[in-house]
PDB file of C-alpha atoms in Angstrom:
ATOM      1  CA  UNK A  18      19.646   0.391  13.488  1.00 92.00           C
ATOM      2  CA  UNK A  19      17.566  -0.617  10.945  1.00 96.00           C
ATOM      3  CA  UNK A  20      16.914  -4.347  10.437  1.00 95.00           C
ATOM      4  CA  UNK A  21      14.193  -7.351   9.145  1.00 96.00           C
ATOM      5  CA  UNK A  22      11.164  -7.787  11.424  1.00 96.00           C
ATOM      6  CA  UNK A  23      11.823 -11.061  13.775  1.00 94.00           C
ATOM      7  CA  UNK A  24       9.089 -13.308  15.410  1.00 93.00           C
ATOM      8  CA  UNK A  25       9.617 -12.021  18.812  1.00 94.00           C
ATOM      9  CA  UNK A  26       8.899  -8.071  16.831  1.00 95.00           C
ATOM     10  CA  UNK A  27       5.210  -8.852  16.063  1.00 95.00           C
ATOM     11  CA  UNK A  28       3.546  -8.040  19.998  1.00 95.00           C
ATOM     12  CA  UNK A  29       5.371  -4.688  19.375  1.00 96.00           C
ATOM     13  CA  UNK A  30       5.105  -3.396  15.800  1.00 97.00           C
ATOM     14  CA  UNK A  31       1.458  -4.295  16.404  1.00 97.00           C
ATOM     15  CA  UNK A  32       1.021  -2.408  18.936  1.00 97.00           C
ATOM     16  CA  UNK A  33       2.751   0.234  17.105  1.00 97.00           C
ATOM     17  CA  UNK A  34       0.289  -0.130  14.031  1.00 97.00           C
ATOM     18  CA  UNK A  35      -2.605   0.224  16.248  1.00 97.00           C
ATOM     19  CA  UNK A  36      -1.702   3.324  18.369  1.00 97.00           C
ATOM     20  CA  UNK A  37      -0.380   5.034  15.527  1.00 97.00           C
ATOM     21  CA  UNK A  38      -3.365   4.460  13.763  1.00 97.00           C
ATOM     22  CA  UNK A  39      -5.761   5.906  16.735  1.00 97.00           C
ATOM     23  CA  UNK A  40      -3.506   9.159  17.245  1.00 96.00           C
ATOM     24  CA  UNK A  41      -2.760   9.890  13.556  1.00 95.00           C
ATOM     25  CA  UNK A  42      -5.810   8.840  11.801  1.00 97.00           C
ATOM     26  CA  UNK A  43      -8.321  10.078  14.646  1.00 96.00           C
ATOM     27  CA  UNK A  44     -11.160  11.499  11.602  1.00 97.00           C
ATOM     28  CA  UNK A  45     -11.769   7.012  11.615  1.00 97.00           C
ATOM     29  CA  UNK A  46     -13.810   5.485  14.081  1.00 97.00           C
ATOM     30  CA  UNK A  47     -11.307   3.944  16.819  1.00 97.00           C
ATOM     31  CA  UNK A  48     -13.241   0.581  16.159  1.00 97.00           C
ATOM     32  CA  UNK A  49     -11.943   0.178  12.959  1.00 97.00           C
ATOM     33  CA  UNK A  50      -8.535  -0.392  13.631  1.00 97.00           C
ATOM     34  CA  UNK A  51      -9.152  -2.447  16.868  1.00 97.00           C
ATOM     35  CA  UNK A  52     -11.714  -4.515  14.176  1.00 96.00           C
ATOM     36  CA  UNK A  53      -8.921  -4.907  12.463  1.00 95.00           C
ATOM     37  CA  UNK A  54      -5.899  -5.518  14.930  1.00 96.00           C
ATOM     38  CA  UNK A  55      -5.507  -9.286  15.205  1.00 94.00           C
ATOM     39  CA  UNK A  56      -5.784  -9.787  10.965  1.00 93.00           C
ATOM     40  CA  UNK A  57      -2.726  -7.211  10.595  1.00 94.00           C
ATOM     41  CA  UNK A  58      -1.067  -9.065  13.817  1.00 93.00           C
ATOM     42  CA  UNK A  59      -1.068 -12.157  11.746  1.00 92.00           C
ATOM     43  CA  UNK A  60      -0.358 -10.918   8.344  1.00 91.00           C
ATOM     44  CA  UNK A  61       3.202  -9.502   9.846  1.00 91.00           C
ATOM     45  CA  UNK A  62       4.655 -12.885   9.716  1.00 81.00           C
ATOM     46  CA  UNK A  63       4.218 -13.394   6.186  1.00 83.00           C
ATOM     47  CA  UNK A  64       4.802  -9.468   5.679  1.00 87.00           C
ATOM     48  CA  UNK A  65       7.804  -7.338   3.904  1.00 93.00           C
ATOM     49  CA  UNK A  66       8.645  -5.509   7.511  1.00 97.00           C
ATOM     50  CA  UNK A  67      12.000  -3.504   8.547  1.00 97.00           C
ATOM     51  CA  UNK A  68      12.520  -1.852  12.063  1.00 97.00           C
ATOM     52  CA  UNK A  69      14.121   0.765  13.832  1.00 96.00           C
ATOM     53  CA  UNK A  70      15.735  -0.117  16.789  1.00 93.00           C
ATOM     54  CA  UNK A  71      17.264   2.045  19.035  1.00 84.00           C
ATOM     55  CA  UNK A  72      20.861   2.444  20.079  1.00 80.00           C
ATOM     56  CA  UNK A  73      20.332   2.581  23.453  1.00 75.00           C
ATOM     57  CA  UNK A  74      18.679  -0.391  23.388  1.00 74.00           C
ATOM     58  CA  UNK A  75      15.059   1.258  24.336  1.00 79.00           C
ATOM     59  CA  UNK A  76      13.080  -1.134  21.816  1.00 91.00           C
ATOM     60  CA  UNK A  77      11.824  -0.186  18.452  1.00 96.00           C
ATOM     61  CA  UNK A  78      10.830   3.121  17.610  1.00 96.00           C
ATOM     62  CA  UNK A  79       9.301   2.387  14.055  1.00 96.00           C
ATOM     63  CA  UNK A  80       8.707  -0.095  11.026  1.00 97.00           C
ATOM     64  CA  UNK A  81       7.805  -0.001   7.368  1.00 97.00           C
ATOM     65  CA  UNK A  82       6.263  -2.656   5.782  1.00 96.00           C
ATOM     66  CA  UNK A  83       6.190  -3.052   2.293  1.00 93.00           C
ATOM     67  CA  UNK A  84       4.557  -5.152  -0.525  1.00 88.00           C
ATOM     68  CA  UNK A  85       6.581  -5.734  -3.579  1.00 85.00           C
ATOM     69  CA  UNK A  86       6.961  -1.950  -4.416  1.00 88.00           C
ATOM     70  CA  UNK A  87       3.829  -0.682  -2.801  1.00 90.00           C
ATOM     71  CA  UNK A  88       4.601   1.083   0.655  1.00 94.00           C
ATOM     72  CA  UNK A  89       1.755  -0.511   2.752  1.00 93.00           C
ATOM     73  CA  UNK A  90       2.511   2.221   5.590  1.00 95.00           C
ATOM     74  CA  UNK A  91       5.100   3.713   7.961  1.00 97.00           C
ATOM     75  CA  UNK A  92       4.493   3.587  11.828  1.00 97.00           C
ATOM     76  CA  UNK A  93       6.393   5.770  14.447  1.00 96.00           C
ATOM     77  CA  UNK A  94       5.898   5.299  17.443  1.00 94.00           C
ATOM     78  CA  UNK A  95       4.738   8.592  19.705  1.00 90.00           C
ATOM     79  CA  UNK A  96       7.491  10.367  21.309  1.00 85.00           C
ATOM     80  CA  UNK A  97       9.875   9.287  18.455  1.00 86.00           C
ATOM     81  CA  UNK A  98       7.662  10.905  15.410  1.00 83.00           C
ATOM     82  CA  UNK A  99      10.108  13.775  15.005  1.00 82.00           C
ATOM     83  CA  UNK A 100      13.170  12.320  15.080  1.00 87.00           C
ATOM     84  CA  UNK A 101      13.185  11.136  11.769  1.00 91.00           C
ATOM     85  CA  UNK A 102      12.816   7.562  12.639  1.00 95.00           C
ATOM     86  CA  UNK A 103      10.282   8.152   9.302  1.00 95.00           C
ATOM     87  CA  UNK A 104      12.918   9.536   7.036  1.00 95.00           C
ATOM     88  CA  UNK A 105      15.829   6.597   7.407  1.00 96.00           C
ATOM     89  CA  UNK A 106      13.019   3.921   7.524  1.00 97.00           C
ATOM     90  CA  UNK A 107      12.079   5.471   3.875  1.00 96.00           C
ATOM     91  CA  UNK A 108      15.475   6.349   2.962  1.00 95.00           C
ATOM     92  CA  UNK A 109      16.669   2.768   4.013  1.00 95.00           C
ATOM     93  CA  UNK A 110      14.035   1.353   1.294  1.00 95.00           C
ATOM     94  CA  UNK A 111      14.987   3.700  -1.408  1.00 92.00           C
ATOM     95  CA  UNK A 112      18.358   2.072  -1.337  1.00 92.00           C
ATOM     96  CA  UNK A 113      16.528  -1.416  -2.513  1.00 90.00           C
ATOM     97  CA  UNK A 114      14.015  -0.193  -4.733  1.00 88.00           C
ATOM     98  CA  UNK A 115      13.925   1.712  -7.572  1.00 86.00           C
ATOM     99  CA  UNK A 116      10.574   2.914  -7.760  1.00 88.00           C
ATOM    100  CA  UNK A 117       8.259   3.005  -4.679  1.00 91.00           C
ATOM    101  CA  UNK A 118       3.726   3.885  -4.374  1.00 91.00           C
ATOM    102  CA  UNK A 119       1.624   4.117  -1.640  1.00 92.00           C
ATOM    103  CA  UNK A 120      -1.931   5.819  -0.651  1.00 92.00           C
ATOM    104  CA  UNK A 121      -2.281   8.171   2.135  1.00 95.00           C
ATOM    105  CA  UNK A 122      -5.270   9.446   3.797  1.00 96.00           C
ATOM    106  CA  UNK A 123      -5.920  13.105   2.428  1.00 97.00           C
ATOM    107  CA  UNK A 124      -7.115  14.493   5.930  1.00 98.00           C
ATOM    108  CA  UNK A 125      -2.956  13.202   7.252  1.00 97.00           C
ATOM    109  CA  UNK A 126      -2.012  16.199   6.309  1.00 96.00           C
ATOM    110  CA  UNK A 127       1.415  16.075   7.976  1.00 95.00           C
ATOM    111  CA  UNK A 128       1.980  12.188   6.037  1.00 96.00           C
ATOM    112  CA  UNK A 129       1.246  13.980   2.515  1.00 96.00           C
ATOM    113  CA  UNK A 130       3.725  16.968   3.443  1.00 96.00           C
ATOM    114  CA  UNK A 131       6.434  13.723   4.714  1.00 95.00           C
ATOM    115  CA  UNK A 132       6.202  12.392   1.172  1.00 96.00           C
ATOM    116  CA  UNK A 133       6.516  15.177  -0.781  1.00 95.00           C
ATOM    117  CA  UNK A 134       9.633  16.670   1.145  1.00 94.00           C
ATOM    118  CA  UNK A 135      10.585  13.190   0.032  1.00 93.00           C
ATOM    119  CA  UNK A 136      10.247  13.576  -3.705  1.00 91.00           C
ATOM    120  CA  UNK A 137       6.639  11.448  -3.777  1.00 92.00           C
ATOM    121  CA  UNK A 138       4.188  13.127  -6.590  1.00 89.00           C
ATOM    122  CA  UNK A 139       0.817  12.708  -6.430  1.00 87.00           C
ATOM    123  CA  UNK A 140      -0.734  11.012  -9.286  1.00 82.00           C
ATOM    124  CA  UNK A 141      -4.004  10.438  -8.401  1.00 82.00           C
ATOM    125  CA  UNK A 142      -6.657  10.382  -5.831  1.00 85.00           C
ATOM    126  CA  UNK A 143      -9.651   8.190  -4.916  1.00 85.00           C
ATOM    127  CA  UNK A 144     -12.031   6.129  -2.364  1.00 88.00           C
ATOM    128  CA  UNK A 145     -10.252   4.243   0.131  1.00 90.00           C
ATOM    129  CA  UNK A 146     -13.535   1.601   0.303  1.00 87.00           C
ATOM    130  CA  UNK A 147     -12.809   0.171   3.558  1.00 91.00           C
ATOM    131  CA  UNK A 148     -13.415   3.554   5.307  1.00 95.00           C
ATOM    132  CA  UNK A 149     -14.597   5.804   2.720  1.00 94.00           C
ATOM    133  CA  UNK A 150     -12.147   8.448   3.140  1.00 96.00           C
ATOM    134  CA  UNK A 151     -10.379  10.253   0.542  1.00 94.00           C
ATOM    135  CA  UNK A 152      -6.868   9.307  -0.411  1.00 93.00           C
ATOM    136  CA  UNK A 153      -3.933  10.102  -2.797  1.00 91.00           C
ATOM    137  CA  UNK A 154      -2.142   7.595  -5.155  1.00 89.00           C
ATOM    138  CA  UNK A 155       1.543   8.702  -4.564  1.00 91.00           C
ATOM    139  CA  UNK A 156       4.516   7.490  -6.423  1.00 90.00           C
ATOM    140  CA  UNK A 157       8.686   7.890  -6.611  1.00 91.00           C
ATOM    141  CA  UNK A 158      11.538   6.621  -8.338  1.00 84.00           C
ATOM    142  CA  UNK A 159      11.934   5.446 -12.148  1.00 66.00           C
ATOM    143  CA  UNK A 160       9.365   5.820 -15.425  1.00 57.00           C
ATOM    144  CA  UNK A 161       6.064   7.181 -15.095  1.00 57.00           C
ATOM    145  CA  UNK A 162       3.036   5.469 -13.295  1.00 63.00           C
ATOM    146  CA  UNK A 163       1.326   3.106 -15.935  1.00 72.00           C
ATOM    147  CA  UNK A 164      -1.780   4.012 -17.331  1.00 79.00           C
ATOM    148  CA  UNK A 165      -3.813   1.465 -15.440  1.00 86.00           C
ATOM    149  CA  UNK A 166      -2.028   1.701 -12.060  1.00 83.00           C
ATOM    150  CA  UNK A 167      -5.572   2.324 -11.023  1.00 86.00           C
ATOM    151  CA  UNK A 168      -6.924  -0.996 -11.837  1.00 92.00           C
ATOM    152  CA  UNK A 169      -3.733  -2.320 -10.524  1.00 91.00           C
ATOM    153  CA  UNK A 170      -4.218  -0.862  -7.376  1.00 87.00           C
ATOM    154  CA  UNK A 171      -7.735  -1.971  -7.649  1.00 92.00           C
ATOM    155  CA  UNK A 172      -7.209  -5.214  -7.712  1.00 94.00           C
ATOM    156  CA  UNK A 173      -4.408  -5.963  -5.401  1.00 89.00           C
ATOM    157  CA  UNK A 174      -6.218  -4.466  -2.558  1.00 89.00           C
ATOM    158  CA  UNK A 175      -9.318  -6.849  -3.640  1.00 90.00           C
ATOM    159  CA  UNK A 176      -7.317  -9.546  -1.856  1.00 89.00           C
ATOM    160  CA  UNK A 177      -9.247 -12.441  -3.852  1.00 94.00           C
ATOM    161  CA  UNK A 178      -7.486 -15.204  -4.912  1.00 94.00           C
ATOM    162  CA  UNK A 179      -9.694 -15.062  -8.442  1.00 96.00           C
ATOM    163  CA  UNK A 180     -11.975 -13.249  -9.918  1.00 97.00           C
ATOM    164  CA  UNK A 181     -13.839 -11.608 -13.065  1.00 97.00           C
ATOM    165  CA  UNK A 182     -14.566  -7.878 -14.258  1.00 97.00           C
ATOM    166  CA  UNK A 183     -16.330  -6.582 -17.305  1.00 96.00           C
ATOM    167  CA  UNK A 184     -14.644  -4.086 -20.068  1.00 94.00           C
ATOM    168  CA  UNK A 185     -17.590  -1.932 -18.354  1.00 94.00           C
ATOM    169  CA  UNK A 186     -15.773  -2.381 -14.519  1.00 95.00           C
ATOM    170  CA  UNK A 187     -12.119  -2.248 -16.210  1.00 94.00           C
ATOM    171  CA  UNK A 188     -12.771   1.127 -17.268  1.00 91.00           C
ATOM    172  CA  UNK A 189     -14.672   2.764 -14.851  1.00 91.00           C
ATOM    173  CA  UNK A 190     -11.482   1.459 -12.127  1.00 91.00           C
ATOM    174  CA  UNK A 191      -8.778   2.840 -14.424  1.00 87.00           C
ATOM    175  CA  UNK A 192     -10.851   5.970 -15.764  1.00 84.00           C
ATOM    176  CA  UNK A 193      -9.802   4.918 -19.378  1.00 84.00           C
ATOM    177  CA  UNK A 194     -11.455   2.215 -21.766  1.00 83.00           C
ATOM    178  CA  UNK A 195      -9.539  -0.530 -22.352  1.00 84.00           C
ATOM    179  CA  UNK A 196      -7.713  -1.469 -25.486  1.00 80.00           C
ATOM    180  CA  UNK A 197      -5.396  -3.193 -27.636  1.00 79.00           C
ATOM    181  CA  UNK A 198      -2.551  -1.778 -25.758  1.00 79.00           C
ATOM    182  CA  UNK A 199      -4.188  -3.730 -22.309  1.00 88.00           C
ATOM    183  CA  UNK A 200      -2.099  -6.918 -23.656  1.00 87.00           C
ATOM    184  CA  UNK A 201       0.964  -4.977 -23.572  1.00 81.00           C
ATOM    185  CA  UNK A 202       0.474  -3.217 -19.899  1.00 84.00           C
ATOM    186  CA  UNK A 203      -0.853  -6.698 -18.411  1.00 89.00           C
ATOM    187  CA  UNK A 204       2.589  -7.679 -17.871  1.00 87.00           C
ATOM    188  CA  UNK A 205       2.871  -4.830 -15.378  1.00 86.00           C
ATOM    189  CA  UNK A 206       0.142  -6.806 -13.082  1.00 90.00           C
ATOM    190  CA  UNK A 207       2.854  -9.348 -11.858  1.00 88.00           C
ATOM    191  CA  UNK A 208       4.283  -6.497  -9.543  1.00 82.00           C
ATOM    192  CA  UNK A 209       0.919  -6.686  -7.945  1.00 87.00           C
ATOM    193  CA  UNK A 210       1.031 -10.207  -7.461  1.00 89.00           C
ATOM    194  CA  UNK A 211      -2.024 -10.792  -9.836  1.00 94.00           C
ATOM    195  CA  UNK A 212      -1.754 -12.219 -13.632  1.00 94.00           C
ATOM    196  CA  UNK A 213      -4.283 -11.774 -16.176  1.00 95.00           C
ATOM    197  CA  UNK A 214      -6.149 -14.822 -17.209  1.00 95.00           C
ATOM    198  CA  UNK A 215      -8.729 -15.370 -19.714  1.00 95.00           C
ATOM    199  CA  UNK A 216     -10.120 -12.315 -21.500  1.00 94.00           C
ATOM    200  CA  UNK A 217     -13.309 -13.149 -23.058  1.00 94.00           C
ATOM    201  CA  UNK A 218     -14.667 -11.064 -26.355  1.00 91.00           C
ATOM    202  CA  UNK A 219     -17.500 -12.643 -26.170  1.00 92.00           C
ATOM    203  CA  UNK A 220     -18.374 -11.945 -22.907  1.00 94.00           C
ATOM    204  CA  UNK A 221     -16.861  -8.588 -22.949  1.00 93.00           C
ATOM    205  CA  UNK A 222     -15.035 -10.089 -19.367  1.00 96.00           C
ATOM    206  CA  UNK A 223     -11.657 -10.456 -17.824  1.00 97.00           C
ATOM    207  CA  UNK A 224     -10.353 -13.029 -14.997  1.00 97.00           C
ATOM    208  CA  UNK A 225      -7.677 -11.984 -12.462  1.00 97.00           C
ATOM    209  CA  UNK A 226      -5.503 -14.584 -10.620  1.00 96.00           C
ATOM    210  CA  UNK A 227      -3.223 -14.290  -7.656  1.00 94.00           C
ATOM    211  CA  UNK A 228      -0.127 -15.410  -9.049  1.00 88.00           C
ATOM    212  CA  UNK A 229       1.474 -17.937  -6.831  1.00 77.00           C
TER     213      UNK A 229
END
């Protein structure tokens, strides 16, 4: 059964999030995710989370948690990895969104294979700054990833509640200059959570809020 994450969930999808993260993402130092542990236990509360729970009423096996449209990860539990707890957790959002994105760690090997059986493309690749490992922008579902899903990306990982980039910054992020057509795509940033706020020609800058 697949259902919302409840108060009484968070001990155990965190616990979940931080074992699966030791076992399957072993090429990062263990101390990163334990650095990290009580900041993701918190954010679940506030979070986009569904569970699997098991039938025979053995606790839950799995969760996805999800931002808007962006996938912010699946975690299976060990000993229920290859059951495809996975595969109905990501089936189970398909049926409310129509188009999904995430980053994976290149070196998963086994989570890039997962997505693509699953009709994710890659679109792109990058820096994951936080650890410095390699990743891949993945995408499914409707239309064709925007032109600066980069800087989109970008900036809703920055986390800040406001701040400024140059044209210089802008383009260097998205790997295109930007342009007249920017006012059209900026629209796109609401998905993100972000809006665009004052673009200076002057200055050659432009603010990002967090929408609230």
């Amino acid at each position: 059964m697949i259902r919302n994450l409840r108060k009484a969930d968070v001990n155990k999808v965190s616990d979940i999030w931080l074992n699966t993260n030791l076992e399957v993402h072993d090429f990062i130092p263990a101390r990163y995710w334990e650095d990290n542990f009580r900041t993701v236990q918190e954010m679940f509360g506030q979070a986009e989370v569904y569970v699997y729970e098991g039938d025979s009423g053995d606790g839950i096996h799995g969760f996805i948690g999800l931002d808007g449209e962006y996938i912010a990860g699946i975690f299976v539990r060990n000993g229920s990895r290859s059951d495809g707890v996975g595969k109905q957790l990501l089936e189970y959002v398909k049926g409310m969104k129509q188009r999904l994105y995430l980053n994976v760690y290149q070196k998963n090997k086994r989570a890039v294979k997962f997505y693509q059986r699953e009709n994710f493309v890659i679109q792109g690749e990058g820096i994951d700054e936080s650890t410095g490992e390699k990743e891949y922008s993945m995408t499914w579902g409707g239309g064709t990833m925007s032109k600066y899903q980069a800087l989109w990306e970008y900036i809703r990982k920055d986390g800040r509640r406001s701040f400024k980039l140059t044209f210089e910054e802008v383009q260097d992020i998205a790997g295109i200059p930007i342009d007249h057509s920017f006012l059209k795509y900026k629209k796109e940033l609401t998905e993100y959570g972000y809006e665009v706020g004052k673009i200076s020609m002057k200055e050659r800058t432009i603010i990002f809020n967090k929408a609230d």
